[in-house]
Amino acid sequence: MSIRIGIYDFFARVIPGGFCLAAFLYILARYFSFSINFVKLSTTQLIALGTIAYVIGFVLTPLSYFLYRYFEPKNLYEKTIEELSRKLPAVEICYKSMDWGTLLSYIKRHNMDMGLDVENFNVVSIMLRNLSICMLLFAIIFCFEFIFINRLPSLILFCNVCFISAILLLIESIVFRKWFYRAVYQSVVALVANPEDLAVKFKSN
């Protein structure tokens, strides 16, 4: 279980934080002639950089949600469950009576592996929206450099690529968020369903 939690922190925080740290190091190397030789770094120094990346990723999470909510379709949670209800006509889903966080806790209480598998969808969603902020930061850096320092066509190309990547990452984050909502309720149905309720029948010889 601790390994799974470590993977959650790694994907959702350290990787996006590492991208933002890379943007900061790019600015230092580009404009202040300060660079780091990663090959010569000691293990302690690498751990320190990883810790900094984690802290940056931790700060990015609420900031990225501020941007994410402007792209997320209205009532995504309710619409996802209503869509699932139409696909499962034999199951009555009262999503308004209990939030998804409580249901996720219920899943983990009865089957921790299943709960962590469900939570992975949310982990990926958070990671993608954090990476979106990083790509937006790179786009701003390249745009600033193109306007005020050097009119290289490659800079505006990189700016556009990073900006489009930021939008695509946000869109993909919404997709994984939707899959997360769906997985929560499908897992609950699987836990509470009786064998006779399953649409699986053995043919008699």
Short mmCIF file of C-alpha atoms in Angstrom, two decimals:
data_model
loop_
_atom_site.label_atom_id
_atom_site.label_comp_id
_atom_site.label_asym_id
_atom_site.label_seq_id
_atom_site.Cartn_x
_atom_site.Cartn_y
_atom_site.Cartn_z
CA MET A 1 0.00 0.00 0.00
CA SER A 2 2.82 2.44 0.86
CA ILE A 3 4.35 1.81 -2.57
CA ARG A 4 1.06 2.70 -4.24
CA ILE A 5 0.83 5.93 -2.23
CA GLY A 6 4.42 6.73 -3.27
CA ILE A 7 3.46 6.27 -6.91
CA TYR A 8 0.50 8.62 -6.39
CA ASP A 9 2.79 11.37 -5.08
CA PHE A 10 5.34 10.71 -7.81
CA PHE A 11 2.93 11.02 -10.72
CA ALA A 12 0.64 13.73 -9.41
CA ARG A 13 3.25 16.04 -7.88
CA VAL A 14 6.91 15.23 -8.58
CA ILE A 15 6.71 14.98 -12.39
CA PRO A 16 4.80 18.27 -12.92
CA GLY A 17 6.95 19.92 -10.25
CA GLY A 18 10.02 18.69 -12.09
CA PHE A 19 8.79 20.33 -15.31
CA CYS A 20 8.31 23.66 -13.51
CA LEU A 21 11.74 23.30 -11.95
CA ALA A 22 13.14 22.68 -15.43
CA ALA A 23 11.52 25.92 -16.62
CA PHE A 24 13.16 27.80 -13.75
CA LEU A 25 16.55 26.26 -14.51
CA TYR A 26 16.09 27.15 -18.18
CA ILE A 27 15.61 30.82 -17.20
CA LEU A 28 18.72 30.73 -15.00
CA ALA A 29 20.82 29.15 -17.73
CA ARG A 30 19.44 31.39 -20.49
CA TYR A 31 19.60 34.79 -18.83
CA PHE A 32 21.90 34.46 -15.82
CA SER A 33 24.54 32.01 -17.14
CA PHE A 34 23.82 29.64 -14.28
CA SER A 35 23.61 25.95 -15.09
CA ILE A 36 23.64 22.69 -13.17
CA ASN A 37 25.63 19.66 -14.23
CA PHE A 38 23.29 16.85 -13.21
CA VAL A 39 25.94 14.23 -13.88
CA LYS A 40 28.12 15.62 -11.09
CA LEU A 41 25.32 15.94 -8.54
CA SER A 42 25.53 13.77 -5.44
CA THR A 43 22.70 11.54 -4.27
CA THR A 44 21.84 14.03 -1.53
CA GLN A 45 21.63 16.88 -4.05
CA LEU A 46 19.40 14.83 -6.36
CA ILE A 47 17.11 14.02 -3.42
CA ALA A 48 17.03 17.73 -2.59
CA LEU A 49 15.99 18.57 -6.16
CA GLY A 50 13.32 15.86 -6.01
CA THR A 51 12.01 17.34 -2.76
CA ILE A 52 11.87 20.81 -4.34
CA ALA A 53 10.00 19.34 -7.31
CA TYR A 54 7.53 17.69 -4.93
CA VAL A 55 6.88 20.96 -3.10
CA ILE A 56 6.38 22.79 -6.40
CA GLY A 57 3.99 20.07 -7.55
CA PHE A 58 2.11 20.32 -4.26
CA VAL A 59 1.64 24.06 -4.82
CA LEU A 60 0.64 23.47 -8.44
CA THR A 61 -2.33 21.26 -7.53
CA PRO A 62 -4.70 24.02 -6.28
CA LEU A 63 -3.39 26.46 -8.91
CA SER A 64 -4.06 24.00 -11.73
CA TYR A 65 -7.58 23.36 -10.42
CA PHE A 66 -8.27 27.11 -10.71
CA LEU A 67 -7.55 26.82 -14.46
CA TYR A 68 -9.15 23.39 -14.78
CA ARG A 69 -12.58 24.47 -13.55
CA TYR A 70 -12.94 26.89 -16.48
CA PHE A 71 -12.59 23.99 -18.92
CA GLU A 72 -14.54 21.31 -17.06
CA PRO A 73 -18.08 20.91 -18.43
CA LYS A 74 -20.78 22.12 -16.07
CA ASN A 75 -22.12 19.40 -13.76
CA LEU A 76 -19.64 16.82 -15.09
CA TYR A 77 -20.14 14.67 -11.98
CA GLU A 78 -23.93 14.56 -12.31
CA LYS A 79 -23.88 14.06 -16.09
CA THR A 80 -21.40 11.20 -15.83
CA ILE A 81 -23.55 9.35 -13.29
CA GLU A 82 -26.73 9.99 -15.27
CA GLU A 83 -25.04 8.55 -18.35
CA LEU A 84 -23.98 5.52 -16.33
CA SER A 85 -27.54 5.12 -15.03
CA ARG A 86 -28.83 4.86 -18.59
CA LYS A 87 -26.30 2.11 -19.28
CA LEU A 88 -27.29 0.26 -16.09
CA PRO A 89 -31.11 0.35 -16.13
CA ALA A 90 -31.33 -2.43 -13.53
CA VAL A 91 -29.40 -0.34 -11.00
CA GLU A 92 -30.85 2.70 -9.26
CA ILE A 93 -28.04 5.17 -8.59
CA CYS A 94 -28.86 7.85 -6.01
CA TYR A 95 -25.76 9.97 -6.52
CA LYS A 96 -27.23 12.98 -4.73
CA SER A 97 -27.47 11.11 -1.43
CA MET A 98 -23.71 10.48 -1.06
CA ASP A 99 -20.59 12.15 -2.47
CA TRP A 100 -17.94 10.28 -4.44
CA GLY A 101 -15.35 10.72 -1.66
CA THR A 102 -17.45 8.73 0.78
CA LEU A 103 -18.07 6.04 -1.80
CA LEU A 104 -14.35 5.82 -2.55
CA SER A 105 -13.68 5.34 1.17
CA TYR A 106 -16.30 2.57 1.18
CA ILE A 107 -14.53 0.84 -1.71
CA LYS A 108 -11.15 1.06 0.04
CA ARG A 109 -12.64 -0.32 3.26
CA HIS A 110 -13.87 -3.44 1.50
CA ASN A 111 -11.16 -3.81 -1.15
CA MET A 112 -8.08 -1.59 -0.91
CA ASP A 113 -6.61 -2.75 -4.23
CA MET A 114 -9.84 -1.94 -6.03
CA GLY A 115 -10.00 1.47 -4.36
CA LEU A 116 -6.43 2.31 -5.37
CA ASP A 117 -7.11 1.20 -8.94
CA VAL A 118 -10.11 3.53 -9.05
CA GLU A 119 -8.09 6.36 -7.53
CA ASN A 120 -5.45 6.00 -10.24
CA PHE A 121 -7.85 7.68 -12.68
CA ASN A 122 -7.97 10.71 -10.40
CA VAL A 123 -4.19 10.63 -9.98
CA VAL A 124 -3.67 10.80 -13.74
CA SER A 125 -6.24 13.59 -14.00
CA ILE A 126 -4.38 15.66 -11.39
CA MET A 127 -1.03 14.96 -13.02
CA LEU A 128 -2.28 16.04 -16.46
CA ARG A 129 -3.78 19.28 -15.21
CA ASN A 130 -0.57 20.08 -13.28
CA LEU A 131 1.46 19.40 -16.42
CA SER A 132 -0.87 21.75 -18.27
CA ILE A 133 0.25 24.60 -16.00
CA CYS A 134 3.88 23.69 -16.74
CA MET A 135 3.30 23.77 -20.50
CA LEU A 136 1.55 27.13 -20.12
CA LEU A 137 4.57 28.43 -18.20
CA PHE A 138 6.90 27.31 -20.99
CA ALA A 139 4.62 29.00 -23.54
CA ILE A 140 4.83 32.27 -21.60
CA ILE A 141 8.63 32.02 -21.38
CA PHE A 142 9.03 31.42 -25.13
CA CYS A 143 6.54 34.19 -25.94
CA PHE A 144 8.39 36.64 -23.69
CA GLU A 145 11.71 35.67 -25.25
CA PHE A 146 10.31 36.10 -28.77
CA ILE A 147 8.83 39.57 -28.06
CA PHE A 148 11.59 41.15 -25.99
CA ILE A 149 14.83 39.29 -26.75
CA ASN A 150 15.08 37.40 -30.02
CA ARG A 151 12.66 37.16 -32.94
CA LEU A 152 13.55 33.60 -33.81
CA PRO A 153 10.71 31.74 -35.61
CA SER A 154 11.52 28.63 -33.57
CA LEU A 155 10.55 30.47 -30.37
CA ILE A 156 7.05 31.27 -31.58
CA LEU A 157 6.79 27.66 -32.80
CA PHE A 158 7.74 26.35 -29.36
CA CYS A 159 5.30 28.81 -27.78
CA ASN A 160 2.42 27.53 -29.91
CA VAL A 161 3.33 23.89 -29.30
CA CYS A 162 3.44 24.41 -25.53
CA PHE A 163 0.19 26.38 -25.53
CA ILE A 164 -1.66 23.76 -27.57
CA SER A 165 -0.17 21.03 -25.36
CA ALA A 166 -1.50 22.83 -22.27
CA ILE A 167 -5.03 22.84 -23.70
CA LEU A 168 -4.84 19.20 -24.80
CA LEU A 169 -3.56 18.14 -21.37
CA LEU A 170 -6.49 19.91 -19.69
CA ILE A 171 -8.96 18.21 -22.02
CA GLU A 172 -7.39 14.82 -21.31
CA SER A 173 -7.51 15.60 -17.58
CA ILE A 174 -11.27 16.07 -17.87
CA VAL A 175 -11.56 12.70 -19.64
CA PHE A 176 -9.73 10.90 -16.82
CA ARG A 177 -11.81 12.75 -14.24
CA LYS A 178 -14.94 11.44 -15.94
CA TRP A 179 -13.53 7.91 -15.97
CA PHE A 180 -12.78 8.30 -12.26
CA TYR A 181 -16.40 9.18 -11.43
CA ARG A 182 -17.59 6.25 -13.52
CA ALA A 183 -15.14 3.82 -11.92
CA VAL A 184 -16.26 4.84 -8.42
CA TYR A 185 -19.87 3.86 -9.03
CA GLN A 186 -19.11 0.80 -11.11
CA SER A 187 -16.89 -0.49 -8.29
CA VAL A 188 -19.59 0.17 -5.70
CA VAL A 189 -22.10 -1.73 -7.85
CA ALA A 190 -19.63 -4.62 -8.15
CA LEU A 191 -19.18 -4.72 -4.36
CA VAL A 192 -22.86 -4.66 -3.43
CA ALA A 193 -24.21 -6.81 -6.28
CA ASN A 194 -25.37 -10.35 -5.53
CA PRO A 195 -24.22 -13.19 -7.78
CA GLU A 196 -27.78 -13.67 -9.04
CA ASP A 197 -27.84 -10.02 -10.16
CA LEU A 198 -24.95 -10.49 -12.54
CA ALA A 199 -25.70 -10.81 -16.25
CA VAL A 200 -23.78 -14.10 -16.39
CA LYS A 201 -25.65 -17.39 -16.67
CA PHE A 202 -24.15 -20.83 -17.17
CA LYS A 203 -25.78 -22.97 -19.83
CA SER A 204 -27.13 -26.26 -18.63
CA ASN A 205 -25.75 -29.39 -20.30
#
